[in-house]
Short mmCIF file of N, CA and C and ligand atoms in Angstrom, two decimals:
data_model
loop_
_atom_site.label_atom_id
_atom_site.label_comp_id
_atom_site.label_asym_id
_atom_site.label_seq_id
_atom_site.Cartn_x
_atom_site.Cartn_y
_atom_site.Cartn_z
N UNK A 646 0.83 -1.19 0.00
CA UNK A 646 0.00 0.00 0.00
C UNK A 646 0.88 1.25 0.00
N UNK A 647 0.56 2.10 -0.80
CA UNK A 647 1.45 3.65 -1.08
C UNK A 647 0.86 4.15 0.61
N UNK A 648 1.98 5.25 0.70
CA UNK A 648 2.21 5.77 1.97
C UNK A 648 0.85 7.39 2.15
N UNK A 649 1.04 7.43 0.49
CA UNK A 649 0.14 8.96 0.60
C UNK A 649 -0.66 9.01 -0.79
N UNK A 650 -1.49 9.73 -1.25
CA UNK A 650 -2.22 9.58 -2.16
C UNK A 650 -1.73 10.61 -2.90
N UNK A 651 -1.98 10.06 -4.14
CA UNK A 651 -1.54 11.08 -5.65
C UNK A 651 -2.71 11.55 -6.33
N UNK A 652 -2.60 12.92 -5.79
CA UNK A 652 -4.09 14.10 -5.89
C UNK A 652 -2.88 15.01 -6.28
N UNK A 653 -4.01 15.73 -7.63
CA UNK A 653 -3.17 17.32 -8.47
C UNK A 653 -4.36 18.00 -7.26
N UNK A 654 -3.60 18.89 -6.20
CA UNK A 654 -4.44 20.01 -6.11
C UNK A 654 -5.20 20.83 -7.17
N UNK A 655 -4.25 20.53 -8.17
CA UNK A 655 -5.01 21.67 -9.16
C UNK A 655 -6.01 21.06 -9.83
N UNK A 656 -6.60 19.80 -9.87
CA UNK A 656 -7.28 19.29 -10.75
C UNK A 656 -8.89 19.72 -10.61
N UNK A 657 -9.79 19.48 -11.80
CA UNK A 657 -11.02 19.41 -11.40
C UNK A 657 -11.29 18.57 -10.50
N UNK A 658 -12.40 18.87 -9.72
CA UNK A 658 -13.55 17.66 -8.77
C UNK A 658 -13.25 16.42 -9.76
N UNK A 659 -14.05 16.34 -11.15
CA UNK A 659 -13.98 14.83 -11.94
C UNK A 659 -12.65 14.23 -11.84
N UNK A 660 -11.87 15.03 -11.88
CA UNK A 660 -10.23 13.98 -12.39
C UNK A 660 -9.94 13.90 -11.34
N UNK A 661 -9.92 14.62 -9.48
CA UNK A 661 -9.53 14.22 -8.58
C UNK A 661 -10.41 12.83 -8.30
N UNK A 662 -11.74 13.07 -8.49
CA UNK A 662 -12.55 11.63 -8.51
C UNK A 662 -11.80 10.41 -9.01
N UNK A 663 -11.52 10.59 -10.24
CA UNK A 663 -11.22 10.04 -11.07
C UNK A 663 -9.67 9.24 -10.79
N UNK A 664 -9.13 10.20 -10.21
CA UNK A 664 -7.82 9.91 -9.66
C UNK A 664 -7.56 8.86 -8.23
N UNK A 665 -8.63 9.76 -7.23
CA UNK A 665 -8.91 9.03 -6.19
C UNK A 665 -9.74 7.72 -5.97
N UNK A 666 -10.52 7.31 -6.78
CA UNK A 666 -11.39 6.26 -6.52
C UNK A 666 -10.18 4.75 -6.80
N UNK A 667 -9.72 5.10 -7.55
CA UNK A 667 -8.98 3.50 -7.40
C UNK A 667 -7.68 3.33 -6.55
N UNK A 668 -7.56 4.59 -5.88
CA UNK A 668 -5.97 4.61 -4.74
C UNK A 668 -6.88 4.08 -3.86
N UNK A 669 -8.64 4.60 -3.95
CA UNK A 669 -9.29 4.19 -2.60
C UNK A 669 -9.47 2.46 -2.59
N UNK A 670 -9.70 2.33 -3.95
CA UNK A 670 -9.94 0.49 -4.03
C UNK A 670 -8.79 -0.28 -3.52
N UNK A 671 -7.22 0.56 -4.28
CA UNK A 671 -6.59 -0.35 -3.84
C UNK A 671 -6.11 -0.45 -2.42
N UNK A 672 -6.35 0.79 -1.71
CA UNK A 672 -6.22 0.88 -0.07
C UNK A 672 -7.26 0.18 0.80
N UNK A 673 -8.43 -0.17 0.67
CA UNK A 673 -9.13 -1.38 0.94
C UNK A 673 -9.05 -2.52 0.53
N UNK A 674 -8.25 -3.01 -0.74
CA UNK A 674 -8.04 -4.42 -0.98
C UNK A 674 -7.45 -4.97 -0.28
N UNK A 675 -8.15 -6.26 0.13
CA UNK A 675 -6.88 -7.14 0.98
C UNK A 675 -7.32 -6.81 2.55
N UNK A 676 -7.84 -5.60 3.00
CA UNK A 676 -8.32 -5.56 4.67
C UNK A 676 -9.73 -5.44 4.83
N UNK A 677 -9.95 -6.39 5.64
CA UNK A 677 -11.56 -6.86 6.29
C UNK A 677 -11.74 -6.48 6.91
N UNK A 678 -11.28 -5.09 7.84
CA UNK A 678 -11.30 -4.47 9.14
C UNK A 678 -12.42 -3.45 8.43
N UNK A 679 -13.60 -3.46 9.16
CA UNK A 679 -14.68 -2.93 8.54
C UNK A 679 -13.98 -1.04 9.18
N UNK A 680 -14.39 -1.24 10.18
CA UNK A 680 -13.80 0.50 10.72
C UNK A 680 -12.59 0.86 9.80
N UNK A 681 -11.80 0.48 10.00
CA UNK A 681 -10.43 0.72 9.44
C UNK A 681 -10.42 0.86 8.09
N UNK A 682 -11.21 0.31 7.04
CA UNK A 682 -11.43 0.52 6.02
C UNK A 682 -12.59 2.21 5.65
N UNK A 683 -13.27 1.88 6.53
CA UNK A 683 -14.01 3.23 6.12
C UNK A 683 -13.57 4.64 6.99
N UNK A 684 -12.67 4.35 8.20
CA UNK A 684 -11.58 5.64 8.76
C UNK A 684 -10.36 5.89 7.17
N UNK A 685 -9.95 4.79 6.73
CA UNK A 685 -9.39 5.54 5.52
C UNK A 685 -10.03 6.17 4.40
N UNK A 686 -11.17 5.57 4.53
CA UNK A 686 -12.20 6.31 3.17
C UNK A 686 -12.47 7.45 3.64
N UNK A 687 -12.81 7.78 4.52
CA UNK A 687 -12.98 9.53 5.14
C UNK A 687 -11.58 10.20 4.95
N UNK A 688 -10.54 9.60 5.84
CA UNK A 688 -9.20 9.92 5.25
C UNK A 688 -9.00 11.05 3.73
N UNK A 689 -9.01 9.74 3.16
CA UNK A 689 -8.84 9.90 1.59
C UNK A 689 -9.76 11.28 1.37
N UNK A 690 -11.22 11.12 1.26
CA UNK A 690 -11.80 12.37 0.84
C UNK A 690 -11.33 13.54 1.37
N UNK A 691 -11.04 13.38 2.84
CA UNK A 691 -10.78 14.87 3.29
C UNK A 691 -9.86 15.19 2.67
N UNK A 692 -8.54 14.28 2.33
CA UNK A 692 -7.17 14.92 1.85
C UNK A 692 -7.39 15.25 0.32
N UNK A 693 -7.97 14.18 -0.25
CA UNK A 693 -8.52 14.83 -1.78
C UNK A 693 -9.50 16.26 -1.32
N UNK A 694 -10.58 16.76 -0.71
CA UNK A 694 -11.27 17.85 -0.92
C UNK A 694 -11.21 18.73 0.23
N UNK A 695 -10.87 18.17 1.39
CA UNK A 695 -10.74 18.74 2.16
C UNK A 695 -12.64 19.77 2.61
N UNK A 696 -12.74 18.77 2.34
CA UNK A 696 -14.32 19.32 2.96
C UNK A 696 -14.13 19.44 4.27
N UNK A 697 -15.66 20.38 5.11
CA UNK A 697 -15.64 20.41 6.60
C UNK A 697 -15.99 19.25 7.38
N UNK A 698 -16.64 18.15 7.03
CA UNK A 698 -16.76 17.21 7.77
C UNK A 698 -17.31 16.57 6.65
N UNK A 699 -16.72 14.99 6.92
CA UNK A 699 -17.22 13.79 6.07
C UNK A 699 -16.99 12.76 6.51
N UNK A 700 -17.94 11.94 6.44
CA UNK A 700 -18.17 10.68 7.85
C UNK A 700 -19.56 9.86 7.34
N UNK A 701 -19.34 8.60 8.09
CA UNK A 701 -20.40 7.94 8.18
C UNK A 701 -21.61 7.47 9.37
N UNK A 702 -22.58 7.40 8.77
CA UNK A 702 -23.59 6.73 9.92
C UNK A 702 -24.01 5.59 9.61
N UNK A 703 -24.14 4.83 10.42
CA UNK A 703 -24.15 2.96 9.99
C UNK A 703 -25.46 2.68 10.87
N UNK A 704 -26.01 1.88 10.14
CA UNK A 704 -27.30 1.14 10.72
C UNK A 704 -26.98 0.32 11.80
N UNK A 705 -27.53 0.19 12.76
CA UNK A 705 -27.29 -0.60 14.08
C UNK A 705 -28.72 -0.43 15.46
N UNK A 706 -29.33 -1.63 14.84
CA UNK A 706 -29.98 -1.81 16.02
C UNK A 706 -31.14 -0.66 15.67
N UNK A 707 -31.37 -0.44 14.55
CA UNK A 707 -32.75 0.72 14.38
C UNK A 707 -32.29 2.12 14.80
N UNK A 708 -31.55 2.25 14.17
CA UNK A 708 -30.67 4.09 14.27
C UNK A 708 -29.73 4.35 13.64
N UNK A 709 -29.37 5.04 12.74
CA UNK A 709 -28.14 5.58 12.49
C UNK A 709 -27.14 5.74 13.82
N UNK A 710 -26.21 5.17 13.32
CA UNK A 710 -24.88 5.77 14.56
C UNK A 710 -23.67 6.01 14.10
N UNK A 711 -23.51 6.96 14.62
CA UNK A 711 -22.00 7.76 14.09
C UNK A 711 -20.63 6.65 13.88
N UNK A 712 -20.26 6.79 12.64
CA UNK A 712 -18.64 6.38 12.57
C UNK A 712 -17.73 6.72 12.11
N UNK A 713 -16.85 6.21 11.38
CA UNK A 713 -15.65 6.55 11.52
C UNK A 713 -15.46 8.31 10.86
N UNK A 714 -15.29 9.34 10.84
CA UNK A 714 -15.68 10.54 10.35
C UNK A 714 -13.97 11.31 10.45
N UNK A 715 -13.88 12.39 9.42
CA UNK A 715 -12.97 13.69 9.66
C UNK A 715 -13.61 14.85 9.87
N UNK A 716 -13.59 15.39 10.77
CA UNK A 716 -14.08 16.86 11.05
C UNK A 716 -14.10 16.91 12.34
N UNK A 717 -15.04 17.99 12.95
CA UNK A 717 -15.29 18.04 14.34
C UNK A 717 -16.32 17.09 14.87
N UNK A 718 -16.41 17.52 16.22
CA UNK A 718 -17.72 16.48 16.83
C UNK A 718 -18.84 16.55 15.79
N UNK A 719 -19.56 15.28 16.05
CA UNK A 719 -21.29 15.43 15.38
C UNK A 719 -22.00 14.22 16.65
N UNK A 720 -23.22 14.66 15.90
CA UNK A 720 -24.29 14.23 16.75
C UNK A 720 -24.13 12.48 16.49
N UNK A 721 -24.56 11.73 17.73
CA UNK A 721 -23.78 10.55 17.32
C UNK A 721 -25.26 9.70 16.77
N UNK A 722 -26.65 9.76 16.94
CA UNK A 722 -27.68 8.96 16.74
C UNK A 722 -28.69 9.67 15.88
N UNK A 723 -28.94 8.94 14.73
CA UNK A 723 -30.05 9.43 13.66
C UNK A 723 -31.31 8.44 13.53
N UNK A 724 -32.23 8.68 13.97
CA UNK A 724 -33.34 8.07 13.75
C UNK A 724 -33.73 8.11 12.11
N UNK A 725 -34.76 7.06 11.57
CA UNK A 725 -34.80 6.78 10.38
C UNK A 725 -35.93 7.76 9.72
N UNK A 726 -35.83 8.10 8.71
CA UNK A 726 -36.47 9.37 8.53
C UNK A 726 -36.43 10.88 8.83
N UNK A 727 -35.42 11.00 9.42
CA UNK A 727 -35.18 11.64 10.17
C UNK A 727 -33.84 12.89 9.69
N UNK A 728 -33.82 14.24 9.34
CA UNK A 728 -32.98 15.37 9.03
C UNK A 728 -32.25 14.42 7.59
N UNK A 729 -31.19 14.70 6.36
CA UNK A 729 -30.87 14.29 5.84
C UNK A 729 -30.50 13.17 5.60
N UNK A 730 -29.33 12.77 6.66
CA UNK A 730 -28.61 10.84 6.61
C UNK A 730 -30.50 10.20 7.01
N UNK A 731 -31.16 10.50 7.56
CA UNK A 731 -32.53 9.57 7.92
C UNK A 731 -33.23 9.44 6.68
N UNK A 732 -33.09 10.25 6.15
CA UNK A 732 -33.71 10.51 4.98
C UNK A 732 -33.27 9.45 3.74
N UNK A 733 -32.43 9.72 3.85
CA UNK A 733 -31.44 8.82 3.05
C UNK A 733 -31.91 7.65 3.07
N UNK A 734 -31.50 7.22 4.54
CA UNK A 734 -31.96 5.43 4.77
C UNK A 734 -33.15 5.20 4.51
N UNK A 735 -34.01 5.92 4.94
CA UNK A 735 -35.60 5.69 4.35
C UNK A 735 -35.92 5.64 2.79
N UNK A 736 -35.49 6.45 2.06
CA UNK A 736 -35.51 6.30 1.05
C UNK A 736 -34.62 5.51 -0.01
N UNK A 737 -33.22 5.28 0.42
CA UNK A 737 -32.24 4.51 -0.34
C UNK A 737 -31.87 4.99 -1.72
N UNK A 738 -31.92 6.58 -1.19
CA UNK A 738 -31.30 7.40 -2.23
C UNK A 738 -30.51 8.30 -1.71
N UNK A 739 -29.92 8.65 -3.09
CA UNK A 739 -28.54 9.77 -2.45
C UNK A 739 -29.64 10.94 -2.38
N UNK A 740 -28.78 12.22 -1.40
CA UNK A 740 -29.82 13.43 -1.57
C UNK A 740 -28.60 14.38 -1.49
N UNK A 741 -28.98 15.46 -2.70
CA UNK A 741 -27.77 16.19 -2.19
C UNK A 741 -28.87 17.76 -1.54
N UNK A 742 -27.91 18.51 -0.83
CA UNK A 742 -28.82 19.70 -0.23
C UNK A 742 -28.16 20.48 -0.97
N UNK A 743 -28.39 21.72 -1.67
CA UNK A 743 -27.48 23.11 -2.00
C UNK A 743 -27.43 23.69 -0.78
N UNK A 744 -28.45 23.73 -0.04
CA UNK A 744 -28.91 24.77 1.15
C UNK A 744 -29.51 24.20 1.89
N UNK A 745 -28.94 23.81 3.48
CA UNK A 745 -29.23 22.76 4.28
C UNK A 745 -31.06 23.88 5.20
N UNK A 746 -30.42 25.03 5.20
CA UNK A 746 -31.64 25.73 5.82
C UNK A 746 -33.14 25.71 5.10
N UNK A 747 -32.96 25.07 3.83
CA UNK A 747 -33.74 25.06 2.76
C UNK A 747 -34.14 23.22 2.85
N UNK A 748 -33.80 22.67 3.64
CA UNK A 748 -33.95 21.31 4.07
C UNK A 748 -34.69 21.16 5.26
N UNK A 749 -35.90 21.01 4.83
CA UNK A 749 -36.89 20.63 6.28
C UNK A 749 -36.21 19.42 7.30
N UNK A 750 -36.49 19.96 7.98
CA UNK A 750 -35.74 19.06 8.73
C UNK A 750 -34.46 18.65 9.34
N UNK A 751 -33.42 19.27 8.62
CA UNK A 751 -31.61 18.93 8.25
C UNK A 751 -31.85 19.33 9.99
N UNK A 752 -30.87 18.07 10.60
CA UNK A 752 -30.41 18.56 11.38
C UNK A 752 -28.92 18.75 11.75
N UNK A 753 -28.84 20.34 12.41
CA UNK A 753 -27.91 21.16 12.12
C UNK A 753 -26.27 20.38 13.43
N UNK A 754 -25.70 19.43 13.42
CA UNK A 754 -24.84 19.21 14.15
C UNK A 754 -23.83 20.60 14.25
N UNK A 755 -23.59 21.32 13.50
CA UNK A 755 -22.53 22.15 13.28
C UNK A 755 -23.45 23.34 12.63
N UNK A 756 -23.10 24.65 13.11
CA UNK A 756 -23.95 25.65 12.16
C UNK A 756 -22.99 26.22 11.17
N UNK A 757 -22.03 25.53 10.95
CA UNK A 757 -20.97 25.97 10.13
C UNK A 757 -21.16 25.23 8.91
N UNK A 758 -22.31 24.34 8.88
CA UNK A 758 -22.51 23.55 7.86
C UNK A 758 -23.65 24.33 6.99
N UNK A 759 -23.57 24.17 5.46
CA UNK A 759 -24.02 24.86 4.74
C UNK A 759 -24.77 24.42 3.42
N UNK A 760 -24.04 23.28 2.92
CA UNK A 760 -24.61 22.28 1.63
C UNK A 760 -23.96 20.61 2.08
N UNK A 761 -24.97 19.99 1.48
CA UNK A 761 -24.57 18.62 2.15
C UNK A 761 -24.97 17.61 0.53
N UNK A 762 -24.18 16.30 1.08
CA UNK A 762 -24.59 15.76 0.13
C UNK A 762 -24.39 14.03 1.24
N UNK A 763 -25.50 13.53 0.78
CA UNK A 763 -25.53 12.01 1.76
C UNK A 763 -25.61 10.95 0.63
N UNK A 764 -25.52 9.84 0.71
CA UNK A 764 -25.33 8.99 -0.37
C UNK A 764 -25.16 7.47 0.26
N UNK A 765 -26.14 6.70 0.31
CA UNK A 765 -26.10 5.44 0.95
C UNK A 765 -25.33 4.03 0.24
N UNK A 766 -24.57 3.11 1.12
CA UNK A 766 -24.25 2.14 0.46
C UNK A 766 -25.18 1.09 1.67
N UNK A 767 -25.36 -0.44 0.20
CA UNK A 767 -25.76 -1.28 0.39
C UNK A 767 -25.69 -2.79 1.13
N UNK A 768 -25.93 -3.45 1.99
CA UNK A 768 -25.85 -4.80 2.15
C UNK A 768 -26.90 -5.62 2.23
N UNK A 769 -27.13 -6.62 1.31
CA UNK A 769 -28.26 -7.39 1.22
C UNK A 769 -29.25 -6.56 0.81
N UNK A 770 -28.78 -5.73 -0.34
CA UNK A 770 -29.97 -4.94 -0.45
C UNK A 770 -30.70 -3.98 0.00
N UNK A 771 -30.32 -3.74 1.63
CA UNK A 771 -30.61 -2.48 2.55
C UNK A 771 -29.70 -1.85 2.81
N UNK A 772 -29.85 -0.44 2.71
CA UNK A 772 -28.83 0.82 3.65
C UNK A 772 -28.44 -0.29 4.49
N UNK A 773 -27.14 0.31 4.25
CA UNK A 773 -26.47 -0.57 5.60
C UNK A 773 -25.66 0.67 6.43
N UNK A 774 -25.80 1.46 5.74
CA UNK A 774 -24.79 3.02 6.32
C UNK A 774 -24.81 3.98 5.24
N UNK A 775 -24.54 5.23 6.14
CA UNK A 775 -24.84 6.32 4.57
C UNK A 775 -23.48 7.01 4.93
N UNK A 776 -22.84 7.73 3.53
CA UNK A 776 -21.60 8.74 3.44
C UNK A 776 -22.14 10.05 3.56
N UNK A 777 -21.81 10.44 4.50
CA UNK A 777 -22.39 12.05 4.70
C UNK A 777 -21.02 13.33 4.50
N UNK A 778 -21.24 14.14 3.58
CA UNK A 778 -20.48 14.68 3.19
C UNK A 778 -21.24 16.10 3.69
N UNK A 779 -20.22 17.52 4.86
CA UNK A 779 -21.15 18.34 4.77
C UNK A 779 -19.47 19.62 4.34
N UNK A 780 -20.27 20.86 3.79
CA UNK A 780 -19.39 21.40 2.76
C UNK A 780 -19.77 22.60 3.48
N UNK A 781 -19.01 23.76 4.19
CA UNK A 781 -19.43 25.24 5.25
C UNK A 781 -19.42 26.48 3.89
N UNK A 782 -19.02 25.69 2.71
CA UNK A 782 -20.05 26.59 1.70
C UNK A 782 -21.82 26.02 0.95
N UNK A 783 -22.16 26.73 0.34
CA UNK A 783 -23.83 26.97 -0.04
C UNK A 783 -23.07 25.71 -1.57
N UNK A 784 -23.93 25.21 -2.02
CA UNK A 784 -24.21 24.76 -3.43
C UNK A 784 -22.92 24.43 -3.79
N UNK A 785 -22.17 23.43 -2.86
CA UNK A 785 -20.60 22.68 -3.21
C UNK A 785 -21.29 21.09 -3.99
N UNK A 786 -22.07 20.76 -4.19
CA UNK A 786 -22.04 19.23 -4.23
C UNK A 786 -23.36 19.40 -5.51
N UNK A 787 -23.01 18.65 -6.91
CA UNK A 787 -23.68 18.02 -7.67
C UNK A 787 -23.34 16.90 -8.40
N UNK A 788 -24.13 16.77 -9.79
CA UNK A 788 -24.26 15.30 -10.17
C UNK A 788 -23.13 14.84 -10.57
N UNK A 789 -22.13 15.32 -10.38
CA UNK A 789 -20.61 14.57 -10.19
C UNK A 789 -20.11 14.12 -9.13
N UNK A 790 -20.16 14.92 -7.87
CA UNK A 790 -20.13 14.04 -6.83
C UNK A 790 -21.30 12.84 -6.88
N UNK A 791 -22.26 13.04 -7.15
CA UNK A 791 -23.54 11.94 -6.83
C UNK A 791 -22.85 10.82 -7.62
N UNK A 792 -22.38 11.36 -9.03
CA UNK A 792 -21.95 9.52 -9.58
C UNK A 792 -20.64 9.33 -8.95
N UNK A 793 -19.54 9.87 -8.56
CA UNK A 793 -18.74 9.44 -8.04
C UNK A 793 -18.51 8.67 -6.69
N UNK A 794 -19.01 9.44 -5.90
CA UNK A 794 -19.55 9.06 -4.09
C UNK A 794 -20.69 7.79 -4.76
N UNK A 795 -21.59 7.73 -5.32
CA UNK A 795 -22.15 6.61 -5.33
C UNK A 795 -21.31 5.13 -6.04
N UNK A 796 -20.32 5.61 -7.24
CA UNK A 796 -19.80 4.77 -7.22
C UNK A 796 -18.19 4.55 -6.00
N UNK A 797 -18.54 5.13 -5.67
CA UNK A 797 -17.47 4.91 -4.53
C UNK A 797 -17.93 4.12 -3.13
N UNK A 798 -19.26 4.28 -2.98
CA UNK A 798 -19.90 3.26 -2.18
C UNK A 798 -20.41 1.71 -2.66
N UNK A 799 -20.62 1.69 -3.87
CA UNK A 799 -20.42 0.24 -4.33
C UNK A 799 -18.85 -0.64 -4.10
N UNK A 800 -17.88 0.31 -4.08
CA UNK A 800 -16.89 -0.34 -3.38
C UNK A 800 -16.77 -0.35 -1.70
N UNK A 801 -17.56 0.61 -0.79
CA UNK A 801 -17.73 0.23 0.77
C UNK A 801 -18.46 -0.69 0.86
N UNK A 802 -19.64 -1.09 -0.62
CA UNK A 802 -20.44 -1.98 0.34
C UNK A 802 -19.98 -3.44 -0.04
N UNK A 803 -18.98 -3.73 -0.61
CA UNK A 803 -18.18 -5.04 -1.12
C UNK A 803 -17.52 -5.15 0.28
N UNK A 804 -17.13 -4.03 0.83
CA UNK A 804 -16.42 -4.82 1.90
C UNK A 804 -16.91 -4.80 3.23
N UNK A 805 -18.15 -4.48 3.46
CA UNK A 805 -19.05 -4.69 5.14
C UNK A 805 -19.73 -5.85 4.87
N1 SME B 523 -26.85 17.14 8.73
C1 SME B 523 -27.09 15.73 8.91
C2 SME B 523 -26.67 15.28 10.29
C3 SME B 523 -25.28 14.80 10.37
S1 SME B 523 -24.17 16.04 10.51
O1 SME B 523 -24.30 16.99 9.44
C4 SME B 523 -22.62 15.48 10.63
C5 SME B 523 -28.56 15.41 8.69
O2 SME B 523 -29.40 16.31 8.55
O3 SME B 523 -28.88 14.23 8.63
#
């Protein structure tokens, strides 16, 4: 496994995607350590985008619960249906927000948060956990992140 990832700061969003998605495959190949695999997948994004917080919430026991994440504290329990990641699981779609205040419901862990984008991966067919990406600017996240982050969770959910 390489020591650090090979990201052009200067590149577009697509080609850092583009760049990053298979350093991310090959940094999960080979380890079954479910945490440890998705603490480097947060890893990775932050150092590719350096967003304000990006993390996951994993199904357990009828709730979202906080895991492995980069940023500051967040709220650790999401009920289903519930502010964006609930939303998500209920529906088993990605959602992106431009404007989280413009999101019934979003709940606000951080008021420094501003546009979000959530995006669920699968096991057996159900949310098994969602990628929550939140961005402390307005209208950071569209349908390039959505195909990328979604295909980037078809590779988290190969390995839970
Ligand atoms: N904003 C999310 C909650 C998680 S935090 O942003 C880290 C939501 O509405 O589901």
């Amino acid at each position: 496994m390489s020591e650090s990832l090979l990201i052009d700061v200067n590149a577009s969003k697509e080609e850092k995607y583009k760049a990053l998605i298979p350093q991310i495959n090959a940094l999960v190949d080979g380890e079954e350590d479910v945490v440890a695999n998705l603490a480097n997948v947060t890893a990775a994004l932050k150092e590719a985008f350096g967003y304000f917080w990006i993390g996951f919430y994993v199904v357990k026991n009828g709730e979202l619960v906080l895991g492995p994440f980069q940023g500051p504290i967040a709220c650790t329990r999401i009920q289903k249906g519930k502010g964006v990641c609930g939303s998500v699981w209920a529906d088993a779609k990605t959602i992106v927000v431009p404007d989280v205040e413009a999101f019934p419901g979003h709940i606000a862990c951080s008021s420094a948060s501003k546009s979000e984008i959530v995006v669920p991966a699968f096991k057996n067919n159900e949310v098994a956990l969602v990628l929550d990406i939140d961005s402390d600017e307005l209208n950071t996240f569209d349908e390039i992140d959505q195909k990328y982050l979604e295909e980037l969770m078809k590779t988290v959910s190969e390995f839970l």
